[in-house]
PDB file of C-alpha atoms in Angstrom:
ATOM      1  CA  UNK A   1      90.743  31.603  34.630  1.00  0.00           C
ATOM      2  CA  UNK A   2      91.891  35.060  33.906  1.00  0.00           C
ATOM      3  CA  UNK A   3      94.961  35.819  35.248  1.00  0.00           C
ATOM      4  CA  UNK A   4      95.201  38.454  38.290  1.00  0.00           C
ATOM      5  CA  UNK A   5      98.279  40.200  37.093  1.00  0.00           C
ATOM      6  CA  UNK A   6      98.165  43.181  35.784  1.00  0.00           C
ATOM      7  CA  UNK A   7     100.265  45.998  33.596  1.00  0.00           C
ATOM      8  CA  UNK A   8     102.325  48.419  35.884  1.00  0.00           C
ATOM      9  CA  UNK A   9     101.323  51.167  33.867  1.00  0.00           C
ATOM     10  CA  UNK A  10      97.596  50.340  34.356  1.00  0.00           C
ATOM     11  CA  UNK A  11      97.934  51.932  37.956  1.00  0.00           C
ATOM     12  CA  UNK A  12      99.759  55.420  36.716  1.00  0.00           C
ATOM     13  CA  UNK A  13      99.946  56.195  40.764  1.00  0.00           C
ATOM     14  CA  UNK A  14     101.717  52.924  41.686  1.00  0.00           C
ATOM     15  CA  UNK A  15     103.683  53.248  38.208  1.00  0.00           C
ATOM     16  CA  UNK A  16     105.557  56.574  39.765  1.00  0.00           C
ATOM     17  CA  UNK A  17     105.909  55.715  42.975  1.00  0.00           C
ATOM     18  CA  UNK A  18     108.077  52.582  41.548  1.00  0.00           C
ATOM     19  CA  UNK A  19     110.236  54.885  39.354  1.00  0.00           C
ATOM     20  CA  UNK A  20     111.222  57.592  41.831  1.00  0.00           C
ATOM     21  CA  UNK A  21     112.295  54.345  44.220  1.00  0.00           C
ATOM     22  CA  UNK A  22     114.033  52.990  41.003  1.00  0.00           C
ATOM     23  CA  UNK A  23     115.873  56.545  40.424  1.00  0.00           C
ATOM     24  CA  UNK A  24     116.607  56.293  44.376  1.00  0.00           C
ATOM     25  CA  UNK A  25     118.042  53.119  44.061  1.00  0.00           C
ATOM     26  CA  UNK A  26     120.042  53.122  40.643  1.00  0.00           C
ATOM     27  CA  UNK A  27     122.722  55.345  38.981  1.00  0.00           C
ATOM     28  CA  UNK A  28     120.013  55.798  35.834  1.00  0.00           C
ATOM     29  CA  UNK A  29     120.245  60.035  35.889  1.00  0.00           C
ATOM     30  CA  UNK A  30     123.856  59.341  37.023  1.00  0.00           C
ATOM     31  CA  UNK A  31     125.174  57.591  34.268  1.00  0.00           C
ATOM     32  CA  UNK A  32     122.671  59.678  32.236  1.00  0.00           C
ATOM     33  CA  UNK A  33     124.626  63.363  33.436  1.00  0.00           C
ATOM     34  CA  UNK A  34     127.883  61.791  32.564  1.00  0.00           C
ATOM     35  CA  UNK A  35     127.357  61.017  29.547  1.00  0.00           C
ATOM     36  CA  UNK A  36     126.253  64.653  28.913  1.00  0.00           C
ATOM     37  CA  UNK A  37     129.147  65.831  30.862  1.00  0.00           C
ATOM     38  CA  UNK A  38     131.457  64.364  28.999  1.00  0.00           C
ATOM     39  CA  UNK A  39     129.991  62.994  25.121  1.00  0.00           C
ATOM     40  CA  UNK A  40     127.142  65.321  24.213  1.00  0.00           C
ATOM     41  CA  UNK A  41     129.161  68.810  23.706  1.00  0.00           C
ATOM     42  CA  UNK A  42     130.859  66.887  20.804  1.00  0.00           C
ATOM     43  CA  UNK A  43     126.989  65.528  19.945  1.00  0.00           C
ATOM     44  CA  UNK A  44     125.772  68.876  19.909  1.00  0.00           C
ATOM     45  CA  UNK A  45     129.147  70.747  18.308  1.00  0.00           C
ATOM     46  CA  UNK A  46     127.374  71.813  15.145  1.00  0.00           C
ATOM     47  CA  UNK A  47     123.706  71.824  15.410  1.00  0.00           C
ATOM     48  CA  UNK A  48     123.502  75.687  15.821  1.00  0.00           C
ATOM     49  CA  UNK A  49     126.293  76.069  13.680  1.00  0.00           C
ATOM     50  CA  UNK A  50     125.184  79.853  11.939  1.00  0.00           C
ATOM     51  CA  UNK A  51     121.966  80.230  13.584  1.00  0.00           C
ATOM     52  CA  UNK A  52     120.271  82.502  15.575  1.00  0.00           C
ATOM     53  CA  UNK A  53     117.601  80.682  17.072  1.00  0.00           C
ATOM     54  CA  UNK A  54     118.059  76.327  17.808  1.00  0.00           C
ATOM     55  CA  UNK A  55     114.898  74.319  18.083  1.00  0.00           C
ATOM     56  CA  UNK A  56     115.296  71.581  20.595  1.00  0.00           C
ATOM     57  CA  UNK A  57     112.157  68.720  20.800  1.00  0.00           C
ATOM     58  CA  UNK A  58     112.428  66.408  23.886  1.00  0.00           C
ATOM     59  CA  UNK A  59     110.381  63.167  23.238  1.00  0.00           C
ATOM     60  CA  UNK A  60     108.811  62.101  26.351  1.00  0.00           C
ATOM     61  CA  UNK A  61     110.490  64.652  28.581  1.00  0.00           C
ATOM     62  CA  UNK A  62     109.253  63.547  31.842  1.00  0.00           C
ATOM     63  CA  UNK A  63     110.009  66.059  35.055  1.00  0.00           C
ATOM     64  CA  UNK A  64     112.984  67.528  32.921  1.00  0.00           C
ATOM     65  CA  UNK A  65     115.842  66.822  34.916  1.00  0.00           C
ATOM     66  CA  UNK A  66     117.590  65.624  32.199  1.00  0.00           C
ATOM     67  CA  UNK A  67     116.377  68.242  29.582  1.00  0.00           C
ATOM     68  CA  UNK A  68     118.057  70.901  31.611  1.00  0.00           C
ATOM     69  CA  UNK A  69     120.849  69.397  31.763  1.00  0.00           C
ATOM     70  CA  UNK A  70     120.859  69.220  28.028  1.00  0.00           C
ATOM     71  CA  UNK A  71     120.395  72.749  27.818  1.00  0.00           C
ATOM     72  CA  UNK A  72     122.907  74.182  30.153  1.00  0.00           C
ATOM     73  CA  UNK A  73     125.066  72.387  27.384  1.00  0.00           C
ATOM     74  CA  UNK A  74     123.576  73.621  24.356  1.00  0.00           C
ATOM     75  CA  UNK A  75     123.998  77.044  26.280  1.00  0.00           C
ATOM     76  CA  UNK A  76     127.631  76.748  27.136  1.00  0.00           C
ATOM     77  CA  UNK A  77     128.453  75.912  23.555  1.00  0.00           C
ATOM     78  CA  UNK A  78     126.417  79.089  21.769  1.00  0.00           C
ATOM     79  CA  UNK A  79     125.931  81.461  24.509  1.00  0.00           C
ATOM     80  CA  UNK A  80     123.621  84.103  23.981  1.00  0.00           C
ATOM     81  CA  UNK A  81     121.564  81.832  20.995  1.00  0.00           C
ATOM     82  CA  UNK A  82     117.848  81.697  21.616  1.00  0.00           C
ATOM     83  CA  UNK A  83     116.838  78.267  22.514  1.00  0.00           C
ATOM     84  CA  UNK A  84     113.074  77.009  21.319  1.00  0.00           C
ATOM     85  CA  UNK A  85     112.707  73.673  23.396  1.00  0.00           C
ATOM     86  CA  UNK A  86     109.559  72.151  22.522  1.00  0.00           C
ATOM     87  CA  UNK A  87     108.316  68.704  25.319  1.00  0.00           C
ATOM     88  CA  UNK A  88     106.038  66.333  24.513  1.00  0.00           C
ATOM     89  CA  UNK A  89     104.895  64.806  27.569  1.00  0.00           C
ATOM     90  CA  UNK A  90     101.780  62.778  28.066  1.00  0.00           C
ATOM     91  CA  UNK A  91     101.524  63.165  31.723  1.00  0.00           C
ATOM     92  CA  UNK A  92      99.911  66.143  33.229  1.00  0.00           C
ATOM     93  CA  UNK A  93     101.900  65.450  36.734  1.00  0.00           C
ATOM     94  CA  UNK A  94     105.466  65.348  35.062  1.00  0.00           C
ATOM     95  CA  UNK A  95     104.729  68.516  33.450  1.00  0.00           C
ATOM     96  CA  UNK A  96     103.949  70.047  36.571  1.00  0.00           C
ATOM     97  CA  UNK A  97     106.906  68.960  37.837  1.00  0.00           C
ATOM     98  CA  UNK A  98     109.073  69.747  34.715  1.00  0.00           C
ATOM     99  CA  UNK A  99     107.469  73.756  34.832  1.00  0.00           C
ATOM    100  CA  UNK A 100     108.507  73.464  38.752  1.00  0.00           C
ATOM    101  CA  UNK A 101     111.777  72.608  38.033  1.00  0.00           C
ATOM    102  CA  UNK A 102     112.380  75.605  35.263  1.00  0.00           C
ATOM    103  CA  UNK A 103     110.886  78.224  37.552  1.00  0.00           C
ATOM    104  CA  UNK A 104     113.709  77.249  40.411  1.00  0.00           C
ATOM    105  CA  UNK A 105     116.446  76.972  37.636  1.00  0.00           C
ATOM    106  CA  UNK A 106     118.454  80.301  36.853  1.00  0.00           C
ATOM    107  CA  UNK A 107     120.244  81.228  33.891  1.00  0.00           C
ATOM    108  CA  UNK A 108     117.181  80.267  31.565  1.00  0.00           C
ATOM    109  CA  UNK A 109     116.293  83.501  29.904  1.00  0.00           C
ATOM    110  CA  UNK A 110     117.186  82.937  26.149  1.00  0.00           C
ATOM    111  CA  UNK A 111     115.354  79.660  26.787  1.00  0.00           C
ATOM    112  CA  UNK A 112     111.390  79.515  25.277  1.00  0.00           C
ATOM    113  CA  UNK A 113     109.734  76.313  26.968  1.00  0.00           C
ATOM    114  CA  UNK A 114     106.578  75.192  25.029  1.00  0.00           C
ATOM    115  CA  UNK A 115     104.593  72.063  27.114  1.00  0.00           C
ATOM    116  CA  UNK A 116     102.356  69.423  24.603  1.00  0.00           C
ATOM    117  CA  UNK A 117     100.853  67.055  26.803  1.00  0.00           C
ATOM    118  CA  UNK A 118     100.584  64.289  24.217  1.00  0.00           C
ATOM    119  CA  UNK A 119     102.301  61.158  23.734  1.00  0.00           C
ATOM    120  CA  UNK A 120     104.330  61.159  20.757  1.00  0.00           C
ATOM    121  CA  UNK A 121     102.015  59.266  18.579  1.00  0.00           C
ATOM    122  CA  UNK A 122      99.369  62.040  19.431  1.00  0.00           C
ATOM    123  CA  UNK A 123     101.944  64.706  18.536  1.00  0.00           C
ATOM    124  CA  UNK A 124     102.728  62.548  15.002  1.00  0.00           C
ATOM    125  CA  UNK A 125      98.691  62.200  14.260  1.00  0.00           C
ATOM    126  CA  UNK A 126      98.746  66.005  15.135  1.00  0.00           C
ATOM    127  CA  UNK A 127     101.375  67.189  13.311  1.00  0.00           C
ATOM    128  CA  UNK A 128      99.975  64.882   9.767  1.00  0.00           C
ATOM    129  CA  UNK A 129      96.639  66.407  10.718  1.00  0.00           C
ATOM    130  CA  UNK A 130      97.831  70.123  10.018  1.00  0.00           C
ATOM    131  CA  UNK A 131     100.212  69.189   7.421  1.00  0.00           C
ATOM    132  CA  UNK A 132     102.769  70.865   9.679  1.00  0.00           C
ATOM    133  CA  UNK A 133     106.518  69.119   9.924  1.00  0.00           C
ATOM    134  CA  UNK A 134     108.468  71.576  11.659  1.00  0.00           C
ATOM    135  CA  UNK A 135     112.324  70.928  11.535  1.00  0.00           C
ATOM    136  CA  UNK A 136     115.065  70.019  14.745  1.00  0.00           C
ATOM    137  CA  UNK A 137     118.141  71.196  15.027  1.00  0.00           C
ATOM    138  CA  UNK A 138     118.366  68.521  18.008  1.00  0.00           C
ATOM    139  CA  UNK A 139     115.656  65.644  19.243  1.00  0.00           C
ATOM    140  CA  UNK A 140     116.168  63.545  21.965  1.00  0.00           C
ATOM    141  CA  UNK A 141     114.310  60.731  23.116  1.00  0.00           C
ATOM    142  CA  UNK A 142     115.439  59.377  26.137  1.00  0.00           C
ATOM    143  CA  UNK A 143     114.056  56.465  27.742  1.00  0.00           C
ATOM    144  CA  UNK A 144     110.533  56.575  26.482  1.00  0.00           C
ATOM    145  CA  UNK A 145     110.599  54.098  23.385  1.00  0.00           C
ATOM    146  CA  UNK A 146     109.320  51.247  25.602  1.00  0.00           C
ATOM    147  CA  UNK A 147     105.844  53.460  25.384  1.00  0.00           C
ATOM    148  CA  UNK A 148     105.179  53.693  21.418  1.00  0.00           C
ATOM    149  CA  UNK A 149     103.410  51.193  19.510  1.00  0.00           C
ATOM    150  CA  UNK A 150     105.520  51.070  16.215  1.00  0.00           C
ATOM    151  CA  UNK A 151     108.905  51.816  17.340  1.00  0.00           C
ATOM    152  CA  UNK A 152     110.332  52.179  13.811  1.00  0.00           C
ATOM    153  CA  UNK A 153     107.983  54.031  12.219  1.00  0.00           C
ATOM    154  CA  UNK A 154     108.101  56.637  15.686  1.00  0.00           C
ATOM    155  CA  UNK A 155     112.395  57.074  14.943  1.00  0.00           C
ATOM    156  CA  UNK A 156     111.621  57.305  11.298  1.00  0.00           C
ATOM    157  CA  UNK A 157     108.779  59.839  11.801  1.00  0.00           C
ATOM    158  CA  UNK A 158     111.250  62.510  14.463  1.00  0.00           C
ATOM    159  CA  UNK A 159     114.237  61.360  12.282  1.00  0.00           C
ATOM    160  CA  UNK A 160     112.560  63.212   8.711  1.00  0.00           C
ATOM    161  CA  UNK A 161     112.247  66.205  11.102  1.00  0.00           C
ATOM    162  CA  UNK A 162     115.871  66.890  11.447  1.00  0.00           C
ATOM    163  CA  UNK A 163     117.689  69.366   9.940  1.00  0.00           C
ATOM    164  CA  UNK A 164     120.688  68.846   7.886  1.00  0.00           C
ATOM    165  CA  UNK A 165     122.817  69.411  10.817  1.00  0.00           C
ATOM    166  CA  UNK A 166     120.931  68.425  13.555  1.00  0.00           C
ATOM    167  CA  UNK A 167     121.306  65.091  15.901  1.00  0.00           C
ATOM    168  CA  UNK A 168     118.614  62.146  17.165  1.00  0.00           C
ATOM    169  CA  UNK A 169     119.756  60.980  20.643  1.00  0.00           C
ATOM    170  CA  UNK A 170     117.844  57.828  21.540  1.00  0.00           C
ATOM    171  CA  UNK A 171     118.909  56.292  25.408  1.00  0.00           C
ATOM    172  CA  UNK A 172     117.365  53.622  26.448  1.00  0.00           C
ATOM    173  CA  UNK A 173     118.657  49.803  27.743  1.00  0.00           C
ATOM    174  CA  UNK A 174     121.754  48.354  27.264  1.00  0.00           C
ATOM    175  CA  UNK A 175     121.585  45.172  25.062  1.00  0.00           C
ATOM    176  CA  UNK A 176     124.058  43.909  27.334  1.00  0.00           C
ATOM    177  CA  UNK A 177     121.690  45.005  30.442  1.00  0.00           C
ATOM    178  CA  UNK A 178     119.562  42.406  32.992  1.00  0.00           C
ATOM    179  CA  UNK A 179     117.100  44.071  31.389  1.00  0.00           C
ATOM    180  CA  UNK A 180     117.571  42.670  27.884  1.00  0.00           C
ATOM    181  CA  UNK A 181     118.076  39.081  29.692  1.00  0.00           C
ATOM    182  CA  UNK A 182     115.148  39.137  31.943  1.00  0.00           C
ATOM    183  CA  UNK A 183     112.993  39.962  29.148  1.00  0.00           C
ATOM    184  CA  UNK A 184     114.116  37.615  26.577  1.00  0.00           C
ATOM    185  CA  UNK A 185     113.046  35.297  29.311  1.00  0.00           C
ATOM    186  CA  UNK A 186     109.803  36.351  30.957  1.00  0.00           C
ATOM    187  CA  UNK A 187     108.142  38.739  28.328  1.00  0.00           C
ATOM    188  CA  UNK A 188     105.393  36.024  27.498  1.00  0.00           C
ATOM    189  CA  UNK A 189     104.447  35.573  31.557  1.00  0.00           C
ATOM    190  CA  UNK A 190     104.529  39.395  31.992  1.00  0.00           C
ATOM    191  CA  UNK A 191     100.795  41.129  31.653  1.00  0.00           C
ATOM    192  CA  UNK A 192     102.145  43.140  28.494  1.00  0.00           C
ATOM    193  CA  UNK A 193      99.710  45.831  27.576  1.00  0.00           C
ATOM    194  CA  UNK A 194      99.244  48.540  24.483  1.00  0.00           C
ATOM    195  CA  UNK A 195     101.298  50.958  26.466  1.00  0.00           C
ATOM    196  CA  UNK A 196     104.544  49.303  27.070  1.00  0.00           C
ATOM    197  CA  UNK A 197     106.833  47.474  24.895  1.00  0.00           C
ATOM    198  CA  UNK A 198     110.383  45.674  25.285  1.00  0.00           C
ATOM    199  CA  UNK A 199     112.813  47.344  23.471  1.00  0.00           C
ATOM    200  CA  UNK A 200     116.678  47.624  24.035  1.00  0.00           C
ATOM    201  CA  UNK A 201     119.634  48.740  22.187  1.00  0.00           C
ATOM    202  CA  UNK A 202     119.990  45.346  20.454  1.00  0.00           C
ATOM    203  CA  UNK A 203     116.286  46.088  18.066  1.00  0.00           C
ATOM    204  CA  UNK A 204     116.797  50.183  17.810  1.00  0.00           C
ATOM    205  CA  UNK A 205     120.371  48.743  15.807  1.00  0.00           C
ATOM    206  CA  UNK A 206     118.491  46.678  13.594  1.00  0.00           C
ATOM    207  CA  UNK A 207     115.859  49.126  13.131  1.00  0.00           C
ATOM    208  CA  UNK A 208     118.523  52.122  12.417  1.00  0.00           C
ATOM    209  CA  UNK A 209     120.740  49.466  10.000  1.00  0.00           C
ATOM    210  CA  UNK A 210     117.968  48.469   8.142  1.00  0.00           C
ATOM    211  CA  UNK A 211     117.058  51.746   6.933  1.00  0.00           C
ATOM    212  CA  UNK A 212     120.349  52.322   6.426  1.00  0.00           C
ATOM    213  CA  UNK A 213     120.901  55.416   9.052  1.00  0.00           C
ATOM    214  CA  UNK A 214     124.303  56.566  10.334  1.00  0.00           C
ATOM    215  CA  UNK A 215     124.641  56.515  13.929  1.00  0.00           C
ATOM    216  CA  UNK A 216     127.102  55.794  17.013  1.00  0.00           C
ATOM    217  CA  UNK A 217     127.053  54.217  19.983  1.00  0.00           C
ATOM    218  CA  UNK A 218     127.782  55.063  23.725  1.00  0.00           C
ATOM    219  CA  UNK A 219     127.326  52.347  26.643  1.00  0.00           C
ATOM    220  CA  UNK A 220     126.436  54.071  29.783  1.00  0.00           C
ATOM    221  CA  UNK A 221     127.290  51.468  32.743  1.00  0.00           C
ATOM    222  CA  UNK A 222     124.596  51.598  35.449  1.00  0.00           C
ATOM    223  CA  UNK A 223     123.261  49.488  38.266  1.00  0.00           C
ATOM    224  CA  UNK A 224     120.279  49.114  40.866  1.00  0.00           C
ATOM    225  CA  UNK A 225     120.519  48.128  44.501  1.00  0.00           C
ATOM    226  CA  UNK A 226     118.073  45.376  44.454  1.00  0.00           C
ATOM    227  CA  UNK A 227     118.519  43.891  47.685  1.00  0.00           C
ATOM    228  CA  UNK A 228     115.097  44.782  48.913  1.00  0.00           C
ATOM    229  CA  UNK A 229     113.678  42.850  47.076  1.00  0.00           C
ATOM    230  CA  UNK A 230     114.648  39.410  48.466  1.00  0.00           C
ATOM    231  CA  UNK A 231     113.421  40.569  51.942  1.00  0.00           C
ATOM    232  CA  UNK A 232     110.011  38.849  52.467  1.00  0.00           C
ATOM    233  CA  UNK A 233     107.255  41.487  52.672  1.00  0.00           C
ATOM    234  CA  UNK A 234     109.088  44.744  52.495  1.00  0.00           C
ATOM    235  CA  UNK A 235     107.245  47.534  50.521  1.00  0.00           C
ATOM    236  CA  UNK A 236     109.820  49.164  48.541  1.00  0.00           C
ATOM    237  CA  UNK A 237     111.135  45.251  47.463  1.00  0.00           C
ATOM    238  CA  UNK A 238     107.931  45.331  46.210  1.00  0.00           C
ATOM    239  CA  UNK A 239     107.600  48.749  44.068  1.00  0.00           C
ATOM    240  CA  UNK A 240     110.997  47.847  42.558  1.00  0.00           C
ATOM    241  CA  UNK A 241     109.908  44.496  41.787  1.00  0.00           C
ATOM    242  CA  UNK A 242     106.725  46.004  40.173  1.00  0.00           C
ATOM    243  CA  UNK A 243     109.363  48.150  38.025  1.00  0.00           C
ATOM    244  CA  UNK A 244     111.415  45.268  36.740  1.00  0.00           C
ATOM    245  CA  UNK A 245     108.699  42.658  35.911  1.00  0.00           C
ATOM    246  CA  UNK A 246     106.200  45.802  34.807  1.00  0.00           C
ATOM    247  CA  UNK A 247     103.991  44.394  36.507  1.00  0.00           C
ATOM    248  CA  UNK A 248     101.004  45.508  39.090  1.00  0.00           C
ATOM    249  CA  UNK A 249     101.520  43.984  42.371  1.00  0.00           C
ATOM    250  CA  UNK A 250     103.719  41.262  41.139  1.00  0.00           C
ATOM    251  CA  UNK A 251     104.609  40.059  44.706  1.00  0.00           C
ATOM    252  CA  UNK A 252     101.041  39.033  45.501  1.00  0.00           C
ATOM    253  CA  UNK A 253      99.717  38.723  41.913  1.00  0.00           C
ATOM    254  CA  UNK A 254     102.486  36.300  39.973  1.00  0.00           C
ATOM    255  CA  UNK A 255     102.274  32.522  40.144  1.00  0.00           C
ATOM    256  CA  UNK A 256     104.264  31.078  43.038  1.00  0.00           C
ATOM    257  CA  UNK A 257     106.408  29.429  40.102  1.00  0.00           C
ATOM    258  CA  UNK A 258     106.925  32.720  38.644  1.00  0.00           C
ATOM    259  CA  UNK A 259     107.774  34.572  41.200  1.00  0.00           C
ATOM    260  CA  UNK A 260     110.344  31.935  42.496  1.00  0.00           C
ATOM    261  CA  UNK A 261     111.831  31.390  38.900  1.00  0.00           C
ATOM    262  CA  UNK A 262     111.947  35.370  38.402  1.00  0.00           C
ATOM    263  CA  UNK A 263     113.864  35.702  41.901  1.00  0.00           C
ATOM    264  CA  UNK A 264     116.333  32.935  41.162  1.00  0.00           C
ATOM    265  CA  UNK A 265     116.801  34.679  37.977  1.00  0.00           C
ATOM    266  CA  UNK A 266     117.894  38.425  39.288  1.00  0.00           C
ATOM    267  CA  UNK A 267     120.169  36.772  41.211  1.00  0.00           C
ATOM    268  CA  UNK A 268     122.235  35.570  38.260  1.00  0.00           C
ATOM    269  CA  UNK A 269     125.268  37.007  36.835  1.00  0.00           C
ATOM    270  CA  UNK A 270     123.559  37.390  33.523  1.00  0.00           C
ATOM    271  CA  UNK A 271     121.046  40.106  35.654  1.00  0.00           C
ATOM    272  CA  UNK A 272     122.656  40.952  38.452  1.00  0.00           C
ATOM    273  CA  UNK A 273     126.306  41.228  40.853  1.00  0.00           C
ATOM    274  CA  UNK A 274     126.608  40.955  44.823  1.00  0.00           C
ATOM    275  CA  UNK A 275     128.899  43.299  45.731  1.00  0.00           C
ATOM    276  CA  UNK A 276     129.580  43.958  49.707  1.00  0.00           C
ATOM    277  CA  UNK A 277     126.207  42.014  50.062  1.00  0.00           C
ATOM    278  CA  UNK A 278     124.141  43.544  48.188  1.00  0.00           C
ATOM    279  CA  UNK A 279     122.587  42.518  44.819  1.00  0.00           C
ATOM    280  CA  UNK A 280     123.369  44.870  41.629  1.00  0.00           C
ATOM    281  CA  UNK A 281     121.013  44.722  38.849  1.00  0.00           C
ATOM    282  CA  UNK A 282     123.071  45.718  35.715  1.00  0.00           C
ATOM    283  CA  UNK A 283     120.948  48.481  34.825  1.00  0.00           C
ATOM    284  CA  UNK A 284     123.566  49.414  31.968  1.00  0.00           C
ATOM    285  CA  UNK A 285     122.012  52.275  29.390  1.00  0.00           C
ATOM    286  CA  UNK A 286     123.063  53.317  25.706  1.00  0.00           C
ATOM    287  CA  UNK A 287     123.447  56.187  23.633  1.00  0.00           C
ATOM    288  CA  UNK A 288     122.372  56.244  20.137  1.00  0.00           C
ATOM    289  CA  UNK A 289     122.915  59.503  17.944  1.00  0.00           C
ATOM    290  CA  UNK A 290     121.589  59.419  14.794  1.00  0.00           C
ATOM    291  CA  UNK A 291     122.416  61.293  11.789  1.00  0.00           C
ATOM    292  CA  UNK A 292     120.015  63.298   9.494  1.00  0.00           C
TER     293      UNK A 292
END
C-alpha cells in the first residue's frame, strides 16, 4: 500500500506557513545578518573594484530580506556605484513580497531591481537557449540548493558567470547541524520528491574540491526552539515538524514507529540541546565563498 506521506513542498501553502514559524522560532536571518555585519564587507572588498556599474544575481532570493541587507553593504563600501541586482525567484508570492519590501526601504536609488520568476534551472535552460552568459561581479545563493536537481552542475553553471573579481556565496546547513544528522538517518523514510534534495556543507566541499575551486569557510551558529513540538496536538509543533522531516502532515501521516523514532531522535545531543527547558535544534548554517 502506497504510503500516505507526502513532500512538504507538494502543498506550497502549508510549505510557507512552516517556514515563517521556522524563521519565528530560529536565529536563521539572525545568524544570517551577522555574518554580513561582520564577514561580507571583506567578501565583497574588491568586486567593484574600478567600476561604474556592479551586477549582483541573487539565486533563489525569496522575500529579500536578506538581499537588502547585502546591498546596504555593497552600498556602504562604493557609495554612489550603480547597483544592477538581478533575482531569480520561482515563486510569484515571494516576489510580491520581495517588491513590497523595496518599495518601504529608503536609500535604494542607485539600485536597478530586475524580478525572473524562474527557478534557477529555468534561468540556466534560458540563458543556453539565447546563447546569453552575462557576467557577476557578485552571486549569492543562499539557502536554496536543497531545490536544484544537479547541485554541481547548478555551482558550476553561476560559478563560469563570475567575473575575474567577483565572489560565489553559497549558505546553506552546517555539516555539523541536526540537520546533517537527522538526514543521514531518515532520508530513505522521508517522501523525497524532484523538488527537494539533502544537501549540507559536508557535499558542497566535496563538490567545490573536486573541481578544484578556491573557497573559505564561515560557520554561522544557529538554533530552533523546538519545544512545540513534543506537545501532543499543538498546531505550530506540527508546521515545524512538517519543516524538519519535509514532510506533509507528518504528525498524522508518518508510521507510529517513525514518528516515535524521529521524536526520540531530536531530542538527542547529536540534533538538539535543552536549555532552561526548552529543546534547541542546532540549526547551525555555513558560509561558502567561492573564487572565480
Amino acid at each position: 500500500m502506497a504510503s500516505p506521506m507526502r513532500c512538504l513542498s507538494t502543498d506550497p501553502t502549508r510549505y510557507f506557513q512552516s517556514f515563517r514559524l521556522f524563521l519565528a522560532n530560529s536565529t536563521e536571518h539572525q545568524c544570517m545578518r551577522e555574518f554580513v555585519e561582520g564577514q561580507l564587507p571583506a567578501v565583497i572588498a574588491s568586486i567593484g573594484n574600478g567600476k561604474s556599474t556592479i551586477n549582483i544575481l541573487s539565486v533563489g532570493g525569496g522575500a529579500g530580506e536578506i538581499d537588502l541587507l547585502i546591498l546596504s553593504k555593497v552600498q556602504a563600501r562604493y557609495p554612489g556605484v550603480t547597483i544592477n541586482n538581478h533575482v531569480i525567484e520561482p515563486s510569484a508570492d515571494q516576489i510580491f513580497k520581495y517588491k513590497e519590501r523595496v518599495a518601504k526601504t529608503s536609500n535604494l536609488e542607485n539600485v536597478k531591481f530586475t524580478w525572473h520568476e524562474e527557478t534557477a534551472y529555468e534561468y540556466e535552460s534560458r540563458m543556453n537557449a539565447e546563447k546569453k552568459s552575462k557576467k557577476w561581479d557578485f552571486i549569492h545563493m543562499i539557502q536554496m540548493l536543497y531545490y536544484v536537481k544537479d547541485v554541481p552542475a547548478t555551482i558550476q553553471f553561476f560559478h563560469r558567470l563570475l567575473e575575474p573579481q567577483a565572489k560565489l556565496l553559497i549558505i546553506l546547513v552546517s555539516e555539523f547541524s541536526g540537520w546533517k544528522t537527522l538526514w543521514e538517518k531518515y532520508r530513505s523514510s522521508f517522501p523525497l520528491d524532484d523538488l527537494c534534495c539533502y544537501v549540507s556543507t559536508a557535499d558542497i566541499k566535496r563538490i567545490l574540491d573536486s573541481a578544484r575551486l578556491k573557497y573559505q569557510l564561515h560557520e554561522l551558529p544557529s538554533h530552533m526552539d523546538i519545544t512545540s513540538c513534543f506537545i501532543e496536538g499543538n498546531k505550530d509543533g506540527e508546521l515545524l515538524l512538517d519543516f524538519l522531516t519535509e514532510t506533509c502532515e507528518f504528525s498524522k501521516t508518518a508510521p507510529p514507529e517513525l514518528k516515535r523514532q524521529v521524536m526520540e531522535e531530536l531530542r538527542k545531543p547529536e540534533c538538539s540541546e535543552t536549555r532552561d527547558g526548552k529543546v534547541l535544534f542546532n540549526n547551525n548554517l555555513s558560509a561558502i565563498v567561492i573564487e572565480p
